[in-house]
mmCIF file of C-alpha atoms in Angstrom:
data_model
loop_
_atom_site.group_PDB
_atom_site.id
_atom_site.type_symbol
_atom_site.label_atom_id
_atom_site.label_comp_id
_atom_site.label_asym_id
_atom_site.label_seq_id
_atom_site.Cartn_x
_atom_site.Cartn_y
_atom_site.Cartn_z
ATOM 1 C CA VAL A 24 110.983 -112.973 50.731
ATOM 2 C CA HIS A 25 113.851 -110.320 49.177
ATOM 3 C CA GLU A 26 114.190 -108.307 51.754
ATOM 4 C CA THR A 27 114.421 -110.725 54.365
ATOM 5 C CA GLU A 28 117.472 -112.241 51.949
ATOM 6 C CA ASP A 29 118.793 -109.175 51.456
ATOM 7 C CA GLU A 30 119.359 -107.775 55.290
ATOM 8 C CA TRP A 31 120.818 -111.086 55.882
ATOM 9 C CA THR A 32 123.501 -111.114 53.386
ATOM 10 C CA SER A 33 124.032 -107.222 54.661
ATOM 11 C CA LEU A 34 124.791 -108.897 57.781
ATOM 12 C CA MET A 35 126.843 -111.574 57.154
ATOM 13 C CA ARG A 36 128.631 -109.139 55.874
ATOM 14 C CA LEU A 37 128.836 -106.979 58.493
ATOM 15 C CA ALA A 38 129.388 -109.804 60.499
ATOM 16 C CA ILE A 39 133.034 -111.202 57.498
ATOM 17 C CA SER A 40 134.407 -107.829 58.211
ATOM 18 C CA GLY A 41 134.215 -108.401 62.403
ATOM 19 C CA ASP A 42 131.045 -106.976 63.658
ATOM 20 C CA SER A 43 129.808 -110.009 66.364
ATOM 21 C CA ALA A 44 126.919 -108.300 67.229
ATOM 22 C CA ALA A 45 125.688 -108.163 63.478
ATOM 23 C CA TYR A 46 126.982 -112.634 63.084
ATOM 24 C CA HIS A 47 124.793 -112.342 66.791
ATOM 25 C CA ARG A 48 121.480 -110.883 64.910
ATOM 26 C CA LEU A 49 122.263 -112.579 61.594
ATOM 27 C CA LEU A 50 122.409 -116.587 63.301
ATOM 28 C CA LYS A 51 119.347 -115.501 65.608
ATOM 29 C CA ALA A 52 117.767 -114.477 61.686
ATOM 30 C CA VAL A 53 117.842 -117.513 60.563
ATOM 31 C CA THR A 54 117.369 -120.237 62.818
ATOM 32 C CA PRO A 55 113.229 -119.904 62.878
ATOM 33 C CA VAL A 56 113.805 -120.681 58.845
ATOM 34 C CA LEU A 57 116.156 -123.549 59.491
ATOM 35 C CA ARG A 58 114.296 -124.945 61.519
ATOM 36 C CA ALA A 59 110.504 -124.900 59.543
ATOM 37 C CA GLY A 60 112.469 -126.210 56.307
ATOM 38 C CA ALA A 61 113.941 -129.226 59.423
ATOM 39 C CA ARG A 62 110.873 -130.106 59.783
ATOM 40 C CA ARG A 63 108.728 -129.701 56.956
ATOM 41 C CA GLY A 64 112.503 -132.116 55.034
ATOM 42 C CA LEU A 65 112.418 -134.570 58.392
ATOM 43 C CA ALA A 66 108.306 -135.353 58.004
ATOM 44 C CA ARG A 67 108.860 -135.705 54.389
ATOM 45 C CA ALA A 68 111.455 -138.175 54.829
ATOM 46 C CA GLY A 69 109.511 -140.125 57.073
ATOM 47 C CA GLN A 70 110.914 -139.062 60.446
ATOM 48 C CA PRO A 71 110.085 -137.817 63.550
ATOM 49 C CA ILE A 72 110.363 -134.213 64.024
ATOM 50 C CA ASP A 73 111.456 -134.544 66.967
ATOM 51 C CA GLN A 74 115.653 -134.640 65.975
ATOM 52 C CA SER A 75 114.860 -131.295 64.471
ATOM 53 C CA GLU A 76 116.920 -128.835 66.978
ATOM 54 C CA ASP A 77 119.704 -131.113 66.109
ATOM 55 C CA VAL A 78 119.704 -130.917 62.033
ATOM 56 C CA VAL A 79 119.213 -127.067 62.859
ATOM 57 C CA GLN A 80 122.785 -126.726 65.173
ATOM 58 C CA ASP A 81 124.480 -128.913 62.507
ATOM 59 C CA ILE A 82 123.480 -126.413 59.852
ATOM 60 C CA LEU A 83 124.626 -123.545 62.862
ATOM 61 C CA LEU A 84 127.785 -125.598 64.040
ATOM 62 C CA ALA A 85 128.372 -125.845 59.305
ATOM 63 C CA VAL A 86 127.558 -122.014 58.787
ATOM 64 C CA HIS A 87 129.813 -120.333 61.303
ATOM 65 C CA LEU A 88 132.675 -123.382 60.637
ATOM 66 C CA LYS A 89 132.226 -122.762 56.248
ATOM 67 C CA ARG A 90 131.502 -119.217 56.442
ATOM 68 C CA HIS A 91 134.643 -118.955 55.439
ATOM 69 C CA THR A 92 133.426 -120.432 51.617
ATOM 70 C CA TRP A 93 130.734 -117.611 51.203
ATOM 71 C CA ASP A 94 132.248 -115.245 48.948
ATOM 72 C CA ALA A 95 130.885 -111.364 49.214
ATOM 73 C CA ASN A 96 129.927 -110.705 46.688
ATOM 74 C CA ALA A 97 126.933 -113.469 45.967
ATOM 75 C CA PRO A 98 123.801 -113.330 48.283
ATOM 76 C CA PHE A 99 123.650 -114.752 51.008
ATOM 77 C CA ALA A 100 120.610 -117.716 51.066
ATOM 78 C CA PRO A 101 121.549 -119.654 48.202
ATOM 79 C CA TRP A 102 124.494 -120.505 50.418
ATOM 80 C CA LEU A 103 123.033 -120.519 53.512
ATOM 81 C CA PHE A 104 120.269 -123.295 52.176
ATOM 82 C CA ALA A 105 123.050 -125.018 49.856
ATOM 83 C CA ILE A 106 125.103 -125.663 53.555
ATOM 84 C CA ALA A 107 121.588 -126.749 55.113
ATOM 85 C CA ARG A 108 119.821 -128.839 52.387
ATOM 86 C CA ASN A 109 124.050 -130.738 52.533
ATOM 87 C CA LYS A 110 123.454 -130.898 56.325
ATOM 88 C CA LEU A 111 120.435 -133.170 56.315
ATOM 89 C CA ILE A 112 120.902 -135.610 54.053
ATOM 90 C CA ASP A 113 123.986 -135.822 55.780
ATOM 91 C CA SER A 114 122.114 -135.381 58.787
ATOM 92 C CA LEU A 115 118.732 -138.407 57.382
ATOM 93 C CA ARG A 116 122.073 -140.312 55.819
ATOM 94 C CA ARG A 117 123.805 -140.766 59.634
ATOM 95 C CA ARG A 118 119.823 -142.359 60.446
ATOM 96 C CA GLY A 119 120.064 -145.195 57.846
ATOM 97 C CA ARG A 120 117.835 -142.963 55.229
ATOM 98 C CA ARG A 121 118.308 -142.342 52.170
ATOM 99 C CA VAL A 122 116.218 -140.117 50.713
ATOM 100 C CA TYR A 123 115.207 -137.002 48.434
ATOM 101 C CA VAL A 124 115.749 -134.004 49.754
ATOM 102 C CA ASN A 125 112.914 -130.869 48.258
ATOM 103 C CA ILE A 126 115.401 -128.514 46.591
ATOM 104 C CA ASP A 127 113.327 -125.922 48.952
ATOM 105 C CA ASP A 128 113.183 -127.033 51.561
ATOM 106 C CA PHE A 129 114.818 -124.899 53.033
ATOM 107 C CA ALA A 130 114.700 -121.716 49.976
ATOM 108 C CA ASP A 131 110.209 -122.134 50.681
ATOM 109 C CA SER A 132 110.347 -121.285 54.296
ATOM 110 C CA ILE A 133 110.600 -118.335 54.681
ATOM 111 C CA PRO A 134 108.558 -117.598 57.327
ATOM 112 C CA ASN A 135 105.128 -115.825 58.216
ATOM 113 C CA GLU A 136 106.382 -116.098 62.329
ATOM 114 C CA PRO A 137 108.505 -117.162 63.375
ATOM 115 C CA VAL A 138 109.570 -121.162 64.965
ATOM 116 C CA ALA A 139 109.916 -121.288 68.415
ATOM 117 C CA GLU A 140 112.300 -124.322 69.468
ATOM 118 C CA THR A 141 109.593 -127.255 70.596
ATOM 119 C CA ALA A 142 111.699 -130.132 70.960
ATOM 120 C CA SER A 143 115.109 -129.494 71.972
ATOM 121 C CA ALA A 144 118.409 -130.911 70.680
ATOM 122 C CA SER A 145 120.227 -133.541 72.435
ATOM 123 C CA GLU A 146 123.037 -134.466 69.943
ATOM 124 C CA ILE A 147 126.139 -131.735 70.733
ATOM 125 C CA ALA A 148 124.385 -132.410 74.412
ATOM 126 C CA ALA A 149 126.064 -135.350 74.182
ATOM 127 C CA GLN A 150 128.858 -134.556 72.862
ATOM 128 C CA LEU A 151 130.318 -132.334 74.820
ATOM 129 C CA LYS A 152 131.068 -134.778 78.200
ATOM 130 C CA THR A 153 134.079 -136.202 75.534
ATOM 131 C CA LEU A 154 135.022 -132.401 74.528
ATOM 132 C CA PRO A 155 138.892 -131.557 77.056
ATOM 133 C CA PRO A 156 137.892 -130.298 80.500
ATOM 134 C CA ARG A 157 138.922 -127.007 79.444
ATOM 135 C CA GLN A 158 137.505 -126.509 76.229
ATOM 136 C CA ARG A 159 134.924 -127.467 77.664
ATOM 137 C CA ASP A 160 134.802 -124.937 80.725
ATOM 138 C CA VAL A 161 135.188 -121.968 77.689
ATOM 139 C CA LEU A 162 132.666 -123.482 75.749
ATOM 140 C CA GLN A 163 129.568 -123.758 79.041
ATOM 141 C CA SER A 164 130.823 -120.075 80.759
ATOM 142 C CA ILE A 165 130.503 -118.527 76.792
ATOM 143 C CA ALA A 166 127.470 -120.421 75.924
ATOM 144 C CA VAL A 167 125.276 -121.597 79.208
ATOM 145 C CA GLU A 168 126.397 -119.115 81.631
ATOM 146 C CA SER A 169 126.773 -115.890 79.003
ATOM 147 C CA ALA A 170 129.666 -114.981 79.921
ATOM 148 C CA SER A 171 132.228 -112.312 77.828
ATOM 149 C CA ILE A 172 134.974 -114.103 76.601
ATOM 150 C CA LYS A 173 136.754 -110.696 79.207
ATOM 151 C CA ASP A 174 135.027 -112.615 82.327
ATOM 152 C CA THR A 175 136.040 -116.445 81.067
ATOM 153 C CA ALA A 176 139.491 -115.591 80.669
ATOM 154 C CA ALA A 177 139.879 -113.812 83.846
ATOM 155 C CA LYS A 178 136.951 -117.132 85.339
ATOM 156 C CA PHE A 179 139.574 -119.468 84.393
ATOM 157 C CA ALA A 180 143.274 -117.611 85.205
ATOM 158 C CA MET A 181 143.796 -117.673 81.003
ATOM 159 C CA SER A 182 144.669 -115.095 78.386
ATOM 160 C CA GLU A 183 141.894 -114.119 76.286
ATOM 161 C CA GLY A 184 144.172 -115.689 73.590
ATOM 162 C CA ALA A 185 143.512 -119.174 74.977
ATOM 163 C CA VAL A 186 139.676 -118.854 75.727
ATOM 164 C CA ARG A 187 139.281 -117.476 71.893
ATOM 165 C CA VAL A 188 141.717 -120.904 71.105
ATOM 166 C CA ALA A 189 139.461 -123.167 73.415
ATOM 167 C CA LEU A 190 136.706 -121.614 71.994
ATOM 168 C CA HIS A 191 137.139 -122.246 68.440
ATOM 169 C CA ARG A 192 139.060 -125.456 69.095
ATOM 170 C CA ALA A 193 135.382 -127.364 70.622
ATOM 171 C CA LEU A 194 133.460 -126.231 68.287
ATOM 172 C CA ALA A 195 135.692 -127.246 65.268
ATOM 173 C CA SER A 196 135.992 -130.146 67.411
ATOM 174 C CA LEU A 197 132.267 -130.845 68.121
ATOM 175 C CA THR A 198 131.481 -130.901 64.391
ATOM 176 C CA ALA A 199 134.370 -133.482 63.865
ATOM 177 C CA LYS A 200 132.245 -135.925 66.689
ATOM 178 C CA LEU A 201 129.050 -135.425 64.913
ATOM 179 C CA ARG A 202 130.554 -136.248 61.810
ATOM 180 C CA GLU A 203 132.176 -139.129 62.843
ATOM 181 C CA GLN A 204 128.661 -140.453 64.903
ATOM 182 C CA MET B 16 124.460 -131.355 80.016
ATOM 183 C CA SER B 17 122.554 -129.436 77.164
ATOM 184 C CA MET B 18 122.809 -127.009 74.675
ATOM 185 C CA GLU B 19 119.952 -124.851 73.210
ATOM 186 C CA THR B 20 120.139 -123.553 69.838
ATOM 187 C CA GLU B 21 119.986 -119.763 71.737
ATOM 188 C CA GLN B 22 123.354 -121.269 73.552
ATOM 189 C CA LEU B 23 125.557 -122.063 70.635
ATOM 190 C CA ILE B 24 124.749 -119.665 68.465
ATOM 191 C CA ARG B 25 125.824 -116.972 71.520
ATOM 192 C CA SER B 26 129.051 -118.769 71.412
ATOM 193 C CA LEU B 27 128.783 -119.032 67.442
ATOM 194 C CA ALA B 28 128.886 -115.046 67.890
ATOM 195 C CA ALA B 29 131.467 -114.954 70.099
ATOM 196 C CA ASP B 30 133.574 -117.265 68.229
ATOM 197 C CA ASN B 31 133.596 -114.306 64.652
ATOM 198 C CA THR B 32 136.764 -112.989 65.736
ATOM 199 C CA HIS B 33 138.714 -116.821 64.049
ATOM 200 C CA ARG B 34 139.428 -116.219 60.954
ATOM 201 C CA ALA B 35 139.559 -119.181 58.443
ATOM 202 C CA ARG B 36 142.256 -118.911 55.540
ATOM 203 C CA PRO B 37 140.671 -118.779 52.412
ATOM 204 C CA VAL B 38 140.413 -122.658 50.093
ATOM 205 C CA GLY B 39 142.293 -120.968 47.722
ATOM 206 C CA PHE B 40 145.212 -120.405 50.227
ATOM 207 C CA VAL B 41 144.833 -123.845 51.052
ATOM 208 C CA LEU B 42 144.973 -125.309 48.730
ATOM 209 C CA ALA B 43 148.122 -124.214 47.352
ATOM 210 C CA LEU B 44 149.932 -124.838 50.890
ATOM 211 C CA GLY B 45 148.576 -128.795 50.329
ATOM 212 C CA LEU B 46 149.887 -129.280 47.211
ATOM 213 C CA LEU B 47 153.139 -126.837 47.837
ATOM 214 C CA VAL B 48 153.612 -130.266 50.525
ATOM 215 C CA ALA B 49 152.741 -132.324 48.588
ATOM 216 C CA ALA B 50 154.770 -131.208 45.199
ATOM 217 C CA PRO B 51 158.567 -132.826 47.105
ATOM 218 C CA LEU B 52 157.240 -136.305 46.718
ATOM 219 C CA SER B 53 156.415 -136.559 43.344
ATOM 220 C CA LEU B 54 159.304 -135.058 42.253
ATOM 221 C CA ALA B 55 161.604 -136.700 44.014
ATOM 222 C CA MET B 56 159.931 -139.497 42.415
ATOM 223 C CA PHE B 57 160.636 -137.763 39.042
ATOM 224 C CA VAL B 58 164.009 -136.754 39.699
ATOM 225 C CA LEU B 59 165.367 -140.952 41.909
ATOM 226 C CA TRP B 60 162.745 -142.693 38.683
ATOM 227 C CA LEU B 61 162.670 -141.074 35.440
ATOM 228 C CA GLY B 62 164.245 -137.512 35.624
ATOM 229 C CA VAL B 63 163.803 -135.238 32.281
ATOM 230 C CA ARG B 64 164.966 -136.426 29.232
ATOM 231 C CA PRO B 65 168.316 -136.558 28.492
ATOM 232 C CA ASP B 66 168.287 -134.890 24.246
ATOM 233 C CA VAL B 67 166.098 -131.889 26.628
ATOM 234 C CA MET B 68 167.587 -129.483 24.769
ATOM 235 C CA ALA B 69 167.243 -130.594 21.708
ATOM 236 C CA ALA B 70 164.120 -130.963 21.797
ATOM 237 C CA MET B 71 162.758 -127.898 23.220
ATOM 238 C CA HIS B 72 163.080 -126.588 19.401
ATOM 239 C CA ASN B 73 160.332 -129.365 18.362
ATOM 240 C CA PRO B 74 157.435 -127.563 19.162
ATOM 241 C CA PHE B 75 154.930 -130.594 19.615
ATOM 242 C CA PHE B 76 157.529 -131.121 22.674
ATOM 243 C CA ASP B 77 156.692 -128.009 24.219
ATOM 244 C CA LEU B 78 152.622 -127.941 23.209
ATOM 245 C CA LYS B 79 153.529 -131.201 25.660
ATOM 246 C CA PHE B 80 154.280 -128.577 28.724
ATOM 247 C CA VAL B 81 151.044 -126.755 27.494
ATOM 248 C CA VAL B 82 148.300 -129.220 27.214
ATOM 249 C CA THR B 83 149.123 -130.422 31.050
ATOM 250 C CA LEU B 84 149.662 -127.163 32.521
ATOM 251 C CA ALA B 85 146.454 -125.464 30.867
ATOM 252 C CA LEU B 86 144.621 -128.822 32.538
ATOM 253 C CA ALA B 87 146.233 -128.318 35.619
ATOM 254 C CA VAL B 88 144.970 -124.729 35.744
ATOM 255 C CA ALA B 89 141.471 -125.346 33.986
ATOM 256 C CA ALA B 90 141.149 -128.119 36.946
ATOM 257 C CA MET B 91 142.364 -125.609 39.591
ATOM 258 C CA ALA B 92 139.986 -122.707 38.990
ATOM 259 C CA LEU B 93 136.938 -125.503 38.876
ATOM 260 C CA SER B 94 138.586 -126.932 42.397
ATOM 261 C CA LEU B 95 137.770 -124.145 43.873
ATOM 262 C CA HIS B 96 134.707 -123.344 41.754
ATOM 263 C CA LEU B 97 133.378 -126.741 43.708
ATOM 264 C CA SER B 98 134.587 -125.743 47.197
ATOM 265 C CA ARG B 99 131.286 -123.243 46.984
ATOM 266 C CA PRO B 100 128.816 -125.143 48.271
ATOM 267 C CA GLU B 101 125.573 -123.633 46.409
ATOM 268 C CA VAL B 102 127.430 -123.564 43.202
ATOM 269 C CA SER B 103 127.234 -125.898 39.505
ATOM 270 C CA LEU B 104 129.341 -127.464 36.864
ATOM 271 C CA LYS B 105 126.479 -125.133 34.931
ATOM 272 C CA GLY B 106 129.089 -122.204 33.405
ATOM 273 C CA TRP B 107 132.279 -123.785 33.969
ATOM 274 C CA TRP B 108 133.045 -127.694 32.871
ATOM 275 C CA TRP B 109 133.484 -126.253 29.551
ATOM 276 C CA LEU B 110 136.923 -124.827 31.198
ATOM 277 C CA LEU B 111 138.247 -128.817 31.078
ATOM 278 C CA LEU B 112 137.457 -128.169 26.786
ATOM 279 C CA ILE B 113 140.513 -126.344 26.419
ATOM 280 C CA PRO B 114 143.496 -128.753 26.408
ATOM 281 C CA LEU B 115 141.227 -130.775 24.669
ATOM 282 C CA GLY B 116 140.746 -127.942 22.336
ATOM 283 C CA ILE B 117 144.924 -127.170 22.135
ATOM 284 C CA LEU B 118 145.278 -130.533 21.732
ATOM 285 C CA ALA B 119 142.807 -131.065 18.926
ATOM 286 C CA ALA B 120 144.851 -128.149 17.083
ATOM 287 C CA GLU B 121 148.395 -129.881 17.423
ATOM 288 C CA ILE B 122 146.740 -133.712 15.264
ATOM 289 C CA ALA B 123 145.540 -131.101 12.813
ATOM 290 C CA GLY B 124 149.135 -129.766 12.825
ATOM 291 C CA GLU B 125 150.750 -132.418 12.954
ATOM 292 C CA MET B 126 148.608 -133.701 9.869
ATOM 293 C CA MET B 127 150.045 -131.013 7.897
ATOM 294 C CA VAL B 128 153.512 -130.934 7.773
ATOM 295 C CA PRO B 129 154.997 -134.914 5.696
ATOM 296 C CA GLN B 130 155.183 -137.322 8.524
ATOM 297 C CA SER B 131 158.828 -139.501 9.155
ATOM 298 C CA LEU B 132 156.665 -141.990 11.336
ATOM 299 C CA PRO B 133 154.008 -143.187 10.224
ATOM 300 C CA MET B 134 150.466 -142.363 12.439
ATOM 301 C CA MET B 135 150.224 -145.861 14.797
ATOM 302 C CA VAL B 136 153.374 -145.810 15.474
ATOM 303 C CA ARG B 137 153.324 -142.375 16.392
ATOM 304 C CA LEU B 138 149.574 -142.937 19.034
ATOM 305 C CA ILE B 139 151.862 -145.842 19.895
ATOM 306 C CA GLY B 140 154.981 -145.480 20.680
ATOM 307 C CA SER B 141 157.398 -145.951 22.814
ATOM 308 C CA ASN B 142 156.660 -145.200 26.022
ATOM 309 C CA SER B 143 152.739 -145.920 26.226
ATOM 310 C CA ARG B 144 153.060 -148.453 29.396
ATOM 311 C CA ILE B 145 155.487 -146.183 31.229
ATOM 312 C CA CYS B 146 152.966 -142.986 30.404
ATOM 313 C CA LEU B 147 150.448 -145.197 32.278
ATOM 314 C CA THR B 148 152.293 -146.055 35.641
ATOM 315 C CA ALA B 149 154.334 -143.018 35.834
ATOM 316 C CA ILE B 150 151.376 -140.342 35.732
ATOM 317 C CA PRO B 151 149.281 -141.896 37.993
ATOM 318 C CA LEU B 152 152.058 -143.024 40.565
ATOM 319 C CA MET B 153 153.459 -139.070 40.649
ATOM 320 C CA SER B 154 149.877 -137.821 40.827
ATOM 321 C CA LEU B 155 148.940 -139.824 43.984
ATOM 322 C CA PRO B 156 151.045 -137.448 46.719
ATOM 323 C CA LEU B 157 149.644 -134.448 45.138
ATOM 324 C CA LEU B 158 146.296 -136.044 44.817
ATOM 325 C CA ALA B 159 146.384 -136.268 48.214
ATOM 326 C CA GLY B 160 147.397 -132.839 49.093
ATOM 327 C CA ALA B 161 144.639 -131.201 46.515
ATOM 328 C CA LEU B 162 141.972 -134.032 48.628
ATOM 329 C CA VAL B 163 143.342 -133.061 52.464
ATOM 330 C CA ALA B 164 143.075 -128.934 51.760
ATOM 331 C CA LEU B 165 139.871 -129.216 50.167
ATOM 332 C CA ARG B 166 137.880 -130.641 53.270
ATOM 333 C CA HIS B 167 138.354 -126.331 53.897
ATOM 334 C CA GLY B 168 135.960 -125.878 51.879
ATOM 335 C CA ALA B 169 132.300 -127.227 51.259
ATOM 336 C CA THR B 170 131.674 -129.534 48.385
ATOM 337 C CA THR B 171 128.159 -130.632 48.487
ATOM 338 C CA ARG B 172 129.536 -132.356 44.689
ATOM 339 C CA PRO B 173 131.940 -134.316 46.388
ATOM 340 C CA ALA B 174 132.692 -136.639 43.610
ATOM 341 C CA ALA B 175 132.362 -134.416 40.624
ATOM 342 C CA ALA B 176 135.254 -132.276 43.644
ATOM 343 C CA GLY B 177 137.329 -135.108 44.041
ATOM 344 C CA ALA B 178 137.797 -136.142 40.077
ATOM 345 C CA VAL B 179 138.277 -132.662 39.519
ATOM 346 C CA ALA B 180 141.316 -133.028 42.769
ATOM 347 C CA GLY B 181 142.124 -135.707 40.376
ATOM 348 C CA LEU B 182 142.394 -133.609 37.580
ATOM 349 C CA LEU B 183 144.667 -131.566 38.635
ATOM 350 C CA SER B 184 146.739 -133.052 40.170
ATOM 351 C CA ALA B 185 146.799 -135.393 37.180
ATOM 352 C CA GLY B 186 148.167 -132.236 35.479
ATOM 353 C CA LEU B 187 150.758 -131.516 36.760
ATOM 354 C CA ALA B 188 152.085 -135.069 37.620
ATOM 355 C CA ALA B 189 151.903 -135.293 32.907
ATOM 356 C CA THR B 190 153.686 -131.791 32.896
ATOM 357 C CA LEU B 191 156.887 -133.731 34.554
ATOM 358 C CA TYR B 192 156.841 -137.052 32.951
ATOM 359 C CA ALA B 193 156.402 -134.740 30.008
ATOM 360 C CA SER B 194 159.968 -133.923 30.360
ATOM 361 C CA HIS B 195 160.876 -137.360 30.519
ATOM 362 C CA CYS B 196 158.298 -139.458 27.745
ATOM 363 C CA THR B 197 160.754 -139.042 23.978
ATOM 364 C CA ASP B 198 156.964 -138.795 21.995
ATOM 365 C CA ASP B 199 156.127 -136.168 21.836
ATOM 366 C CA SER B 200 153.710 -136.571 19.000
ATOM 367 C CA PRO B 201 150.255 -135.155 19.460
ATOM 368 C CA LEU B 202 148.429 -139.010 18.665
ATOM 369 C CA PHE B 203 150.378 -140.419 21.807
ATOM 370 C CA VAL B 204 149.893 -137.564 24.088
ATOM 371 C CA ALA B 205 145.710 -137.628 23.112
ATOM 372 C CA THR B 206 145.581 -141.668 23.211
ATOM 373 C CA TRP B 207 147.754 -142.023 26.597
ATOM 374 C CA TYR B 208 148.086 -138.975 28.729
ATOM 375 C CA PRO B 209 144.077 -138.923 28.593
ATOM 376 C CA ILE B 210 144.212 -142.795 29.964
ATOM 377 C CA ALA B 211 146.655 -142.691 33.009
ATOM 378 C CA ILE B 212 144.422 -139.399 34.260
ATOM 379 C CA GLY B 213 141.062 -140.360 33.426
ATOM 380 C CA LEU B 214 142.749 -142.608 35.798
ATOM 381 C CA VAL B 215 143.527 -140.845 38.878
ATOM 382 C CA ALA B 216 140.196 -138.745 38.150
ATOM 383 C CA ALA B 217 138.853 -141.506 39.431
ATOM 384 C CA ILE B 218 140.237 -142.332 42.162
ATOM 385 C CA GLY B 219 139.661 -138.737 43.329
ATOM 386 C CA ALA B 220 136.018 -138.941 42.414
ATOM 387 C CA LEU B 221 135.730 -141.485 44.741
ATOM 388 C CA ALA B 222 137.793 -140.570 47.460
ATOM 389 C CA GLY B 223 136.339 -137.266 47.176
ATOM 390 C CA SER B 224 133.131 -139.099 47.993
ATOM 391 C CA LYS B 225 134.350 -140.525 50.989
ATOM 392 C CA VAL B 226 136.375 -137.326 52.364
ATOM 393 C CA LEU B 227 135.087 -134.234 50.809
ATOM 394 C CA ARG B 228 131.206 -134.529 52.378
ATOM 395 C CA PHE B 229 131.365 -132.180 55.153
#
């Protein structure tokens, strides 16, 4: 467990210093852990666990948009689990549930074998159509069609800077819309 | 349209080049933007007391600023600490005891020197009503600025973080007010300032529990 967490910390340090591949690897590595914790928390609250993927995506967006609050001298896992717990509680509250979330729902859930994505998420997908067309196109191109920033820029006759701005705004506004739900 | 988690992760990684400002920077900015409003209220409504040059020879006048600024600095440090999601107040809350400790030492000091006015007269003073109005009102713009800025953080204790933002803004507002007020006895400061500051902290806690969730 500690080796995994140390590896996360080094990956996040690399990510902060600009290594996007390390960041990608880190997010992929933490996702099964977040998924297991989300399922455990939902089950404890008596909620259907098929909502777990929405919770996972919610957590990932928060991790992304709040990563500047991580102190690079501190271990990454406690920060990650604090964000995850907060989003799980928030998501249960939005569903009208006021429940106690066990502190260790996430920390205990570092699984031996990866938990696969079974149910699919629907909340972010539902908000996609409310984005301005330009932001939606850019997000679609990068997320769904796996196009690079550069290719996306060429495809829509935009500068790479404009693509980056549109992508970031799309992610930030998705997060805001999920909160307003 | 759909968004699989793997696709979301891909788009997050592509956005890794985006760098957010540190919370401390944004908090300083929020306070700087709000400060002119509080200052304008002070200048138009209260102003510095006319005998300020003479007052500066009274250590109890000068120490009012030490107390209010110690509160503002301690609350600023706590605000930044609480903007991280994984922290607790353990080992940090005692920072708020610093201004109280200074005040207690001052009261002891004042007791040791003979005073021309009786204790109750010094405690009640002549400015309590304005103190209780001016500090909260001048705090409000700063509190709003601080709360907007702290939304940039990721606190998992929104009410506590809001209360601390209240202490921060009230500490700054009380610093302004202290230069207007002619009651310099630490007994006055220890009685009325905390009521005014506590009110702002309560407003901050209430507002924080709404706006600082993420």
